[in-house]
Amino acid sequence: MSQSTAFLGFSLRDTLTRLIPGLALIAPTAVGVSLTTPELLSTNTPSFLILAFVGYLTGEFVDQFRSGIFRVPQNFRYIIYKETDELEKMPAFYTHIIKLQKKLPSRLKFYEEPDGHERLTNNLDLDFRESMERELNVDFKENNPRQIYDLLLIYMHEDLTPRLRRMQSISIFSANLRLATIFGFAIYTFYYLGNRGSEIIWIVWFVSGIIAVIVFITWSVLDITHHQYIELLVKEYYMKQISSE
C-alpha cells in the first residue's frame, strides 16, 4: 500500500488502521464538549491537528491491543484447526456462525463455507499443510495458529502484492474499528450509569450508541474483509509455491 499522504499528514495505512478507529473512540467526547462547552474546542486548524493526534494515539493503543490478543483472523485459525481436526478450539460464536451459514440461501452468504469441495485449500493443487510445515518449519499440531500466521507473513513479506497489502490494511481497519467501538461504548456506558444527571455525559453516551449501531449494522460487511484477506494470502502463497517449482 502506498504510504503517500492521505489525511492531515497521515499515510493511508495510518488513516485506516489507527486514525479512523481512534477518532471513532474519542468522537463522542469531542461532540459532547463542542455542544456543551464550545469554547473548549475551537474550530481552528491547531485544534483539529491536536484532535487528529489524540485520535492517532488512541488508535495506536487499539491497534496494539488487537495485535497482542486478536492479531490472527478467526478464519485463519479455522483453517489450521480444520486441518488438525481440533475445531473445538475455535470460539463458540464462530462455530455458530459457520452452522448458520449452511442454513442461509447462497445469495445471503457473505463468504463461502470453508468445508468440503468448496474450501479454497481443497480447490488448489497443493497440500497446504504439508507445504507450510515444510517451508515454515512448523507443525500444525505443535505450533499454535498465531505462530504459524506470524511465520507465514514473514515468509511472504517480500512477495506481498499491493492488492494483498491493501486488503491486509482493510482487515486490520475492520478489526480496530470494531474494537474501538466496543471499548468506547463500554467506557461511555459506565460513565453514563454513574453520572446520569450530567448533560455532557448523556450526549457522549448517546453519540457512542449511534456509532455502535452503525458499526453493528455493517458488522457482516466488515467481517467479510477478513475472509477476503486470508483467501488472497493463501492464493498468493500458492502462486509463490507454484513459481518456485
PDB file of C-alpha atoms in Angstrom:
ATOM      1  CA  MET A   1       0.000   0.000   0.000  1.00  0.00           C
ATOM      2  CA  SER A   2       1.221   3.434  -0.838  1.00  0.00           C
ATOM      3  CA  GLN A   3       2.413   5.442   2.131  1.00  0.00           C
ATOM      4  CA  SER A   4       1.632   8.781   0.487  1.00  0.00           C
ATOM      5  CA  THR A   5      -0.128  11.493   2.447  1.00  0.00           C
ATOM      6  CA  ALA A   6      -3.850  10.838   2.803  1.00  0.00           C
ATOM      7  CA  PHE A   7      -5.227  12.960   5.630  1.00  0.00           C
ATOM      8  CA  LEU A   8      -3.566  15.566   7.858  1.00  0.00           C
ATOM      9  CA  GLY A   9      -0.140  14.165   7.067  1.00  0.00           C
ATOM     10  CA  PHE A  10      -1.015  10.554   7.936  1.00  0.00           C
ATOM     11  CA  SER A  11      -0.375   7.797   5.408  1.00  0.00           C
ATOM     12  CA  LEU A  12      -3.361   5.960   4.000  1.00  0.00           C
ATOM     13  CA  ARG A  13      -2.485   2.895   6.097  1.00  0.00           C
ATOM     14  CA  ASP A  14      -2.194   5.050   9.237  1.00  0.00           C
ATOM     15  CA  THR A  15      -5.530   6.686   8.465  1.00  0.00           C
ATOM     16  CA  LEU A  16      -7.309   3.366   8.061  1.00  0.00           C
ATOM     17  CA  THR A  17      -5.739   1.334  10.833  1.00  0.00           C
ATOM     18  CA  ARG A  18      -5.135   3.969  13.535  1.00  0.00           C
ATOM     19  CA  LEU A  19      -6.648   7.386  12.899  1.00  0.00           C
ATOM     20  CA  ILE A  20     -10.221   6.460  11.958  1.00  0.00           C
ATOM     21  CA  PRO A  21     -10.692   3.851  14.740  1.00  0.00           C
ATOM     22  CA  GLY A  22      -9.110   6.272  17.231  1.00  0.00           C
ATOM     23  CA  LEU A  23     -11.384   9.106  16.157  1.00  0.00           C
ATOM     24  CA  ALA A  24     -14.385   6.770  16.379  1.00  0.00           C
ATOM     25  CA  LEU A  25     -13.493   6.166  20.034  1.00  0.00           C
ATOM     26  CA  ILE A  26     -12.963   9.805  21.019  1.00  0.00           C
ATOM     27  CA  ALA A  27     -15.606  11.336  18.713  1.00  0.00           C
ATOM     28  CA  PRO A  28     -18.430  11.124  21.316  1.00  0.00           C
ATOM     29  CA  THR A  29     -16.332  13.118  23.786  1.00  0.00           C
ATOM     30  CA  ALA A  30     -15.442  15.704  21.124  1.00  0.00           C
ATOM     31  CA  VAL A  31     -19.105  16.082  20.139  1.00  0.00           C
ATOM     32  CA  GLY A  32     -20.211  16.380  23.765  1.00  0.00           C
ATOM     33  CA  VAL A  33     -17.614  19.056  24.516  1.00  0.00           C
ATOM     34  CA  SER A  34     -18.393  21.007  21.332  1.00  0.00           C
ATOM     35  CA  LEU A  35     -22.130  21.076  22.138  1.00  0.00           C
ATOM     36  CA  THR A  36     -21.975  21.871  25.853  1.00  0.00           C
ATOM     37  CA  THR A  37     -18.794  23.940  26.175  1.00  0.00           C
ATOM     38  CA  PRO A  38     -17.858  25.040  22.637  1.00  0.00           C
ATOM     39  CA  GLU A  39     -15.229  27.454  23.953  1.00  0.00           C
ATOM     40  CA  LEU A  40     -13.073  24.470  24.934  1.00  0.00           C
ATOM     41  CA  LEU A  41     -12.944  23.120  21.383  1.00  0.00           C
ATOM     42  CA  SER A  42     -12.368  25.805  18.788  1.00  0.00           C
ATOM     43  CA  THR A  43     -12.685  25.282  15.046  1.00  0.00           C
ATOM     44  CA  ASN A  44      -9.201  26.478  14.123  1.00  0.00           C
ATOM     45  CA  THR A  45      -6.588  24.298  12.443  1.00  0.00           C
ATOM     46  CA  PRO A  46      -4.415  23.641  15.557  1.00  0.00           C
ATOM     47  CA  SER A  47      -7.438  22.209  17.380  1.00  0.00           C
ATOM     48  CA  PHE A  48      -8.125  19.789  14.534  1.00  0.00           C
ATOM     49  CA  LEU A  49      -4.459  18.795  14.433  1.00  0.00           C
ATOM     50  CA  ILE A  50      -4.489  18.122  18.177  1.00  0.00           C
ATOM     51  CA  LEU A  51      -7.714  16.129  17.808  1.00  0.00           C
ATOM     52  CA  ALA A  52      -6.156  14.109  14.968  1.00  0.00           C
ATOM     53  CA  PHE A  53      -3.018  13.475  17.011  1.00  0.00           C
ATOM     54  CA  VAL A  54      -5.035  12.307  20.032  1.00  0.00           C
ATOM     55  CA  GLY A  55      -7.134  10.139  17.701  1.00  0.00           C
ATOM     56  CA  TYR A  56      -3.990   8.590  16.247  1.00  0.00           C
ATOM     57  CA  LEU A  57      -2.531   7.833  19.682  1.00  0.00           C
ATOM     58  CA  THR A  58      -5.834   6.300  20.755  1.00  0.00           C
ATOM     59  CA  GLY A  59      -5.947   4.257  17.563  1.00  0.00           C
ATOM     60  CA  GLU A  60      -2.365   3.121  18.158  1.00  0.00           C
ATOM     61  CA  PHE A  61      -3.411   1.812  21.580  1.00  0.00           C
ATOM     62  CA  VAL A  62      -6.338  -0.042  19.986  1.00  0.00           C
ATOM     63  CA  ASP A  63      -4.041  -1.488  17.317  1.00  0.00           C
ATOM     64  CA  GLN A  64      -1.512  -2.654  19.908  1.00  0.00           C
ATOM     65  CA  PHE A  65      -4.312  -4.345  21.844  1.00  0.00           C
ATOM     66  CA  ARG A  66      -5.560  -6.067  18.678  1.00  0.00           C
ATOM     67  CA  SER A  67      -2.045  -7.098  17.699  1.00  0.00           C
ATOM     68  CA  GLY A  68      -1.427  -8.558  21.135  1.00  0.00           C
ATOM     69  CA  ILE A  69      -4.664 -10.515  21.516  1.00  0.00           C
ATOM     70  CA  PHE A  70      -6.608 -10.625  18.228  1.00  0.00           C
ATOM     71  CA  ARG A  71      -3.819 -10.489  15.638  1.00  0.00           C
ATOM     72  CA  VAL A  72      -4.820 -13.696  13.862  1.00  0.00           C
ATOM     73  CA  PRO A  73      -8.113 -13.583  11.890  1.00  0.00           C
ATOM     74  CA  GLN A  74     -10.520 -16.256  13.067  1.00  0.00           C
ATOM     75  CA  ASN A  75     -10.835 -17.814   9.619  1.00  0.00           C
ATOM     76  CA  PHE A  76      -7.082 -18.475   9.559  1.00  0.00           C
ATOM     77  CA  ARG A  77      -7.423 -20.249  12.908  1.00  0.00           C
ATOM     78  CA  TYR A  78     -10.280 -22.212  11.354  1.00  0.00           C
ATOM     79  CA  ILE A  79      -8.029 -23.377   8.506  1.00  0.00           C
ATOM     80  CA  ILE A  80      -5.392 -24.645  10.956  1.00  0.00           C
ATOM     81  CA  TYR A  81      -7.814 -26.348  13.330  1.00  0.00           C
ATOM     82  CA  LYS A  82      -9.733 -27.853  10.429  1.00  0.00           C
ATOM     83  CA  GLU A  83      -6.513 -29.490   9.240  1.00  0.00           C
ATOM     84  CA  THR A  84      -5.806 -30.936  12.691  1.00  0.00           C
ATOM     85  CA  ASP A  85      -9.439 -31.863  13.482  1.00  0.00           C
ATOM     86  CA  GLU A  86      -9.430 -29.586  16.523  1.00  0.00           C
ATOM     87  CA  LEU A  87     -12.362 -27.321  15.750  1.00  0.00           C
ATOM     88  CA  GLU A  88     -13.365 -27.485  19.408  1.00  0.00           C
ATOM     89  CA  LYS A  89     -10.577 -24.959  19.998  1.00  0.00           C
ATOM     90  CA  MET A  90     -12.448 -22.376  17.944  1.00  0.00           C
ATOM     91  CA  PRO A  91     -14.582 -19.821  19.825  1.00  0.00           C
ATOM     92  CA  ALA A  92     -18.183 -20.947  20.198  1.00  0.00           C
ATOM     93  CA  PHE A  93     -19.544 -17.875  18.399  1.00  0.00           C
ATOM     94  CA  TYR A  94     -17.516 -18.693  15.268  1.00  0.00           C
ATOM     95  CA  THR A  95     -18.740 -22.276  15.030  1.00  0.00           C
ATOM     96  CA  HIS A  96     -22.305 -20.992  15.418  1.00  0.00           C
ATOM     97  CA  ILE A  97     -21.712 -18.585  12.512  1.00  0.00           C
ATOM     98  CA  ILE A  98     -20.451 -21.468  10.364  1.00  0.00           C
ATOM     99  CA  LYS A  99     -23.558 -23.502  11.183  1.00  0.00           C
ATOM    100  CA  LEU A 100     -25.797 -20.512  10.411  1.00  0.00           C
ATOM    101  CA  GLN A 101     -24.076 -20.013   7.043  1.00  0.00           C
ATOM    102  CA  LYS A 102     -25.113 -23.518   5.978  1.00  0.00           C
ATOM    103  CA  LYS A 103     -28.776 -22.665   6.541  1.00  0.00           C
ATOM    104  CA  LEU A 104     -28.757 -19.392   4.581  1.00  0.00           C
ATOM    105  CA  PRO A 105     -29.574 -19.135   0.864  1.00  0.00           C
ATOM    106  CA  SER A 106     -26.417 -18.781  -1.223  1.00  0.00           C
ATOM    107  CA  ARG A 107     -27.253 -15.188  -2.158  1.00  0.00           C
ATOM    108  CA  LEU A 108     -27.195 -14.201   1.522  1.00  0.00           C
ATOM    109  CA  LYS A 109     -23.826 -15.761   2.287  1.00  0.00           C
ATOM    110  CA  PHE A 110     -21.029 -13.248   2.709  1.00  0.00           C
ATOM    111  CA  TYR A 111     -18.337 -15.880   2.228  1.00  0.00           C
ATOM    112  CA  GLU A 112     -18.087 -19.447   1.044  1.00  0.00           C
ATOM    113  CA  GLU A 113     -18.486 -22.195   3.616  1.00  0.00           C
ATOM    114  CA  PRO A 114     -14.914 -23.430   4.149  1.00  0.00           C
ATOM    115  CA  ASP A 115     -15.786 -27.127   4.215  1.00  0.00           C
ATOM    116  CA  GLY A 116     -15.580 -29.923   1.688  1.00  0.00           C
ATOM    117  CA  HIS A 117     -15.138 -29.254  -2.021  1.00  0.00           C
ATOM    118  CA  GLU A 118     -15.934 -25.538  -1.620  1.00  0.00           C
ATOM    119  CA  ARG A 119     -12.953 -24.982   0.650  1.00  0.00           C
ATOM    120  CA  LEU A 120     -10.238 -22.919  -1.040  1.00  0.00           C
ATOM    121  CA  THR A 121      -7.327 -25.045   0.133  1.00  0.00           C
ATOM    122  CA  ASN A 122      -9.042 -28.124  -1.311  1.00  0.00           C
ATOM    123  CA  ASN A 123      -9.589 -26.491  -4.691  1.00  0.00           C
ATOM    124  CA  LEU A 124      -5.942 -25.596  -5.295  1.00  0.00           C
ATOM    125  CA  ASP A 125      -3.457 -28.221  -6.367  1.00  0.00           C
ATOM    126  CA  LEU A 126      -1.297 -28.011  -3.260  1.00  0.00           C
ATOM    127  CA  ASP A 127      -1.168 -29.742   0.108  1.00  0.00           C
ATOM    128  CA  PHE A 128      -1.137 -26.580   2.211  1.00  0.00           C
ATOM    129  CA  ARG A 129      -0.467 -28.284   5.496  1.00  0.00           C
ATOM    130  CA  GLU A 130       2.456 -30.291   4.142  1.00  0.00           C
ATOM    131  CA  SER A 131       3.795 -27.289   2.238  1.00  0.00           C
ATOM    132  CA  MET A 132       3.581 -24.843   5.147  1.00  0.00           C
ATOM    133  CA  GLU A 133       5.031 -27.289   7.628  1.00  0.00           C
ATOM    134  CA  ARG A 134       7.979 -27.805   5.305  1.00  0.00           C
ATOM    135  CA  GLU A 135       8.540 -24.189   4.228  1.00  0.00           C
ATOM    136  CA  LEU A 136       7.914 -22.588   7.634  1.00  0.00           C
ATOM    137  CA  ASN A 137       9.414 -25.422   9.685  1.00  0.00           C
ATOM    138  CA  VAL A 138       6.280 -25.719  11.827  1.00  0.00           C
ATOM    139  CA  ASP A 139       3.911 -28.416  12.973  1.00  0.00           C
ATOM    140  CA  PHE A 140       0.179 -27.707  12.797  1.00  0.00           C
ATOM    141  CA  LYS A 141      -0.322 -29.878  15.895  1.00  0.00           C
ATOM    142  CA  GLU A 142       2.523 -28.452  17.970  1.00  0.00           C
ATOM    143  CA  ASN A 143       2.515 -24.784  16.897  1.00  0.00           C
ATOM    144  CA  ASN A 144      -0.500 -22.574  17.527  1.00  0.00           C
ATOM    145  CA  PRO A 145      -2.185 -20.588  14.711  1.00  0.00           C
ATOM    146  CA  ARG A 146      -0.589 -17.348  15.890  1.00  0.00           C
ATOM    147  CA  GLN A 147       2.930 -18.726  15.474  1.00  0.00           C
ATOM    148  CA  ILE A 148       2.092 -20.134  12.040  1.00  0.00           C
ATOM    149  CA  TYR A 149       0.412 -16.900  10.939  1.00  0.00           C
ATOM    150  CA  ASP A 150       3.377 -14.757  12.032  1.00  0.00           C
ATOM    151  CA  LEU A 151       5.858 -17.015  10.251  1.00  0.00           C
ATOM    152  CA  LEU A 152       3.697 -17.042   7.118  1.00  0.00           C
ATOM    153  CA  LEU A 153       3.660 -13.227   6.990  1.00  0.00           C
ATOM    154  CA  ILE A 154       7.435 -13.122   7.461  1.00  0.00           C
ATOM    155  CA  TYR A 155       7.867 -15.747   4.748  1.00  0.00           C
ATOM    156  CA  MET A 156       5.573 -13.837   2.348  1.00  0.00           C
ATOM    157  CA  HIS A 157       6.783 -10.325   3.242  1.00  0.00           C
ATOM    158  CA  GLU A 158       8.887  -9.692   0.132  1.00  0.00           C
ATOM    159  CA  ASP A 159       6.219 -11.125  -2.170  1.00  0.00           C
ATOM    160  CA  LEU A 160       3.117  -9.353  -0.888  1.00  0.00           C
ATOM    161  CA  THR A 161       1.373  -7.662  -3.808  1.00  0.00           C
ATOM    162  CA  PRO A 162      -0.077  -4.139  -3.449  1.00  0.00           C
ATOM    163  CA  ARG A 163      -3.555  -5.674  -3.594  1.00  0.00           C
ATOM    164  CA  LEU A 164      -2.810  -8.006  -0.683  1.00  0.00           C
ATOM    165  CA  ARG A 165      -1.255  -5.173   1.344  1.00  0.00           C
ATOM    166  CA  ARG A 166      -4.393  -3.098   0.786  1.00  0.00           C
ATOM    167  CA  MET A 167      -6.607  -5.990   1.826  1.00  0.00           C
ATOM    168  CA  GLN A 168      -4.441  -6.554   4.903  1.00  0.00           C
ATOM    169  CA  SER A 169      -4.839  -2.899   5.905  1.00  0.00           C
ATOM    170  CA  ILE A 170      -8.604  -3.057   5.389  1.00  0.00           C
ATOM    171  CA  SER A 171      -8.791  -6.220   7.500  1.00  0.00           C
ATOM    172  CA  ILE A 172      -6.832  -4.527  10.303  1.00  0.00           C
ATOM    173  CA  PHE A 173      -9.037  -1.433   9.975  1.00  0.00           C
ATOM    174  CA  SER A 174     -12.143  -3.591  10.324  1.00  0.00           C
ATOM    175  CA  ALA A 175     -10.843  -5.260  13.491  1.00  0.00           C
ATOM    176  CA  ASN A 176      -9.602  -1.991  15.017  1.00  0.00           C
ATOM    177  CA  LEU A 177     -12.842  -0.147  14.281  1.00  0.00           C
ATOM    178  CA  ARG A 178     -14.908  -2.823  15.978  1.00  0.00           C
ATOM    179  CA  LEU A 179     -12.597  -2.925  18.992  1.00  0.00           C
ATOM    180  CA  ALA A 180     -12.630   0.883  19.278  1.00  0.00           C
ATOM    181  CA  THR A 181     -16.427   0.900  19.113  1.00  0.00           C
ATOM    182  CA  ILE A 182     -16.738  -1.787  21.791  1.00  0.00           C
ATOM    183  CA  PHE A 183     -14.210  -0.029  24.048  1.00  0.00           C
ATOM    184  CA  GLY A 184     -15.877   3.339  23.575  1.00  0.00           C
ATOM    185  CA  PHE A 185     -19.443   2.192  24.158  1.00  0.00           C
ATOM    186  CA  ALA A 186     -18.437   0.190  27.256  1.00  0.00           C
ATOM    187  CA  ILE A 187     -16.479   3.110  28.770  1.00  0.00           C
ATOM    188  CA  TYR A 188     -19.139   5.717  27.996  1.00  0.00           C
ATOM    189  CA  THR A 189     -21.919   3.478  29.309  1.00  0.00           C
ATOM    190  CA  PHE A 190     -20.006   3.017  32.576  1.00  0.00           C
ATOM    191  CA  TYR A 191     -19.642   6.789  32.996  1.00  0.00           C
ATOM    192  CA  TYR A 192     -23.257   7.397  31.976  1.00  0.00           C
ATOM    193  CA  LEU A 193     -24.566   4.993  34.623  1.00  0.00           C
ATOM    194  CA  GLY A 194     -22.538   6.812  37.272  1.00  0.00           C
ATOM    195  CA  ASN A 195     -23.392  10.345  36.095  1.00  0.00           C
ATOM    196  CA  ARG A 196     -26.940  10.285  34.729  1.00  0.00           C
ATOM    197  CA  GLY A 197     -27.580  13.888  35.708  1.00  0.00           C
ATOM    198  CA  SER A 198     -24.750  15.212  33.561  1.00  0.00           C
ATOM    199  CA  GLU A 199     -25.818  16.644  30.198  1.00  0.00           C
ATOM    200  CA  ILE A 200     -22.441  16.161  28.558  1.00  0.00           C
ATOM    201  CA  ILE A 201     -22.238  12.526  29.693  1.00  0.00           C
ATOM    202  CA  TRP A 202     -25.703  11.876  28.241  1.00  0.00           C
ATOM    203  CA  ILE A 203     -24.691  13.401  24.891  1.00  0.00           C
ATOM    204  CA  VAL A 204     -21.422  11.466  24.846  1.00  0.00           C
ATOM    205  CA  TRP A 205     -23.201   8.179  25.614  1.00  0.00           C
ATOM    206  CA  PHE A 206     -25.897   8.876  23.009  1.00  0.00           C
ATOM    207  CA  VAL A 207     -23.330   9.592  20.273  1.00  0.00           C
ATOM    208  CA  SER A 208     -21.328   6.482  21.204  1.00  0.00           C
ATOM    209  CA  GLY A 209     -24.558   4.488  20.919  1.00  0.00           C
ATOM    210  CA  ILE A 210     -25.175   5.832  17.409  1.00  0.00           C
ATOM    211  CA  ILE A 211     -21.640   4.861  16.362  1.00  0.00           C
ATOM    212  CA  ALA A 212     -22.099   1.399  17.903  1.00  0.00           C
ATOM    213  CA  VAL A 213     -25.360   0.876  15.999  1.00  0.00           C
ATOM    214  CA  ILE A 214     -23.768   1.904  12.702  1.00  0.00           C
ATOM    215  CA  VAL A 215     -20.815  -0.448  13.227  1.00  0.00           C
ATOM    216  CA  PHE A 216     -23.145  -3.258  14.318  1.00  0.00           C
ATOM    217  CA  ILE A 217     -25.289  -2.819  11.197  1.00  0.00           C
ATOM    218  CA  THR A 218     -22.204  -3.030   8.990  1.00  0.00           C
ATOM    219  CA  TRP A 219     -20.683  -5.890  11.052  1.00  0.00           C
ATOM    220  CA  SER A 220     -21.149  -8.537   8.348  1.00  0.00           C
ATOM    221  CA  VAL A 221     -19.694  -6.258   5.683  1.00  0.00           C
ATOM    222  CA  LEU A 222     -16.686  -5.576   7.909  1.00  0.00           C
ATOM    223  CA  ASP A 223     -16.318  -9.267   8.726  1.00  0.00           C
ATOM    224  CA  ILE A 224     -16.039 -10.269   5.082  1.00  0.00           C
ATOM    225  CA  THR A 225     -12.762  -8.333   4.755  1.00  0.00           C
ATOM    226  CA  HIS A 226     -11.015 -10.892   6.986  1.00  0.00           C
ATOM    227  CA  HIS A 227     -12.144 -13.733   4.742  1.00  0.00           C
ATOM    228  CA  GLN A 228     -11.109 -11.897   1.584  1.00  0.00           C
ATOM    229  CA  TYR A 229      -7.708 -11.099   3.073  1.00  0.00           C
ATOM    230  CA  ILE A 230      -6.927 -14.660   4.182  1.00  0.00           C
ATOM    231  CA  GLU A 231      -8.226 -16.062   0.889  1.00  0.00           C
ATOM    232  CA  LEU A 232      -5.917 -13.767  -1.051  1.00  0.00           C
ATOM    233  CA  LEU A 233      -2.997 -14.546   1.293  1.00  0.00           C
ATOM    234  CA  VAL A 234      -3.488 -18.280   0.678  1.00  0.00           C
ATOM    235  CA  LYS A 235      -3.683 -17.723  -3.087  1.00  0.00           C
ATOM    236  CA  GLU A 236      -0.501 -15.686  -3.134  1.00  0.00           C
ATOM    237  CA  TYR A 237       1.259 -18.332  -1.059  1.00  0.00           C
ATOM    238  CA  TYR A 238       0.043 -20.876  -3.607  1.00  0.00           C
ATOM    239  CA  MET A 239       1.383 -18.813  -6.516  1.00  0.00           C
ATOM    240  CA  LYS A 240       4.753 -18.464  -4.798  1.00  0.00           C
ATOM    241  CA  GLN A 241       4.984 -22.209  -4.383  1.00  0.00           C
ATOM    242  CA  ILE A 242       3.971 -22.812  -7.999  1.00  0.00           C
ATOM    243  CA  SER A 243       6.521 -20.318  -9.331  1.00  0.00           C
ATOM    244  CA  SER A 244       9.309 -21.880  -7.268  1.00  0.00           C
ATOM    245  CA  GLU A 245       8.736 -25.346  -8.713  1.00  0.00           C
TER     246      GLU A 245
END
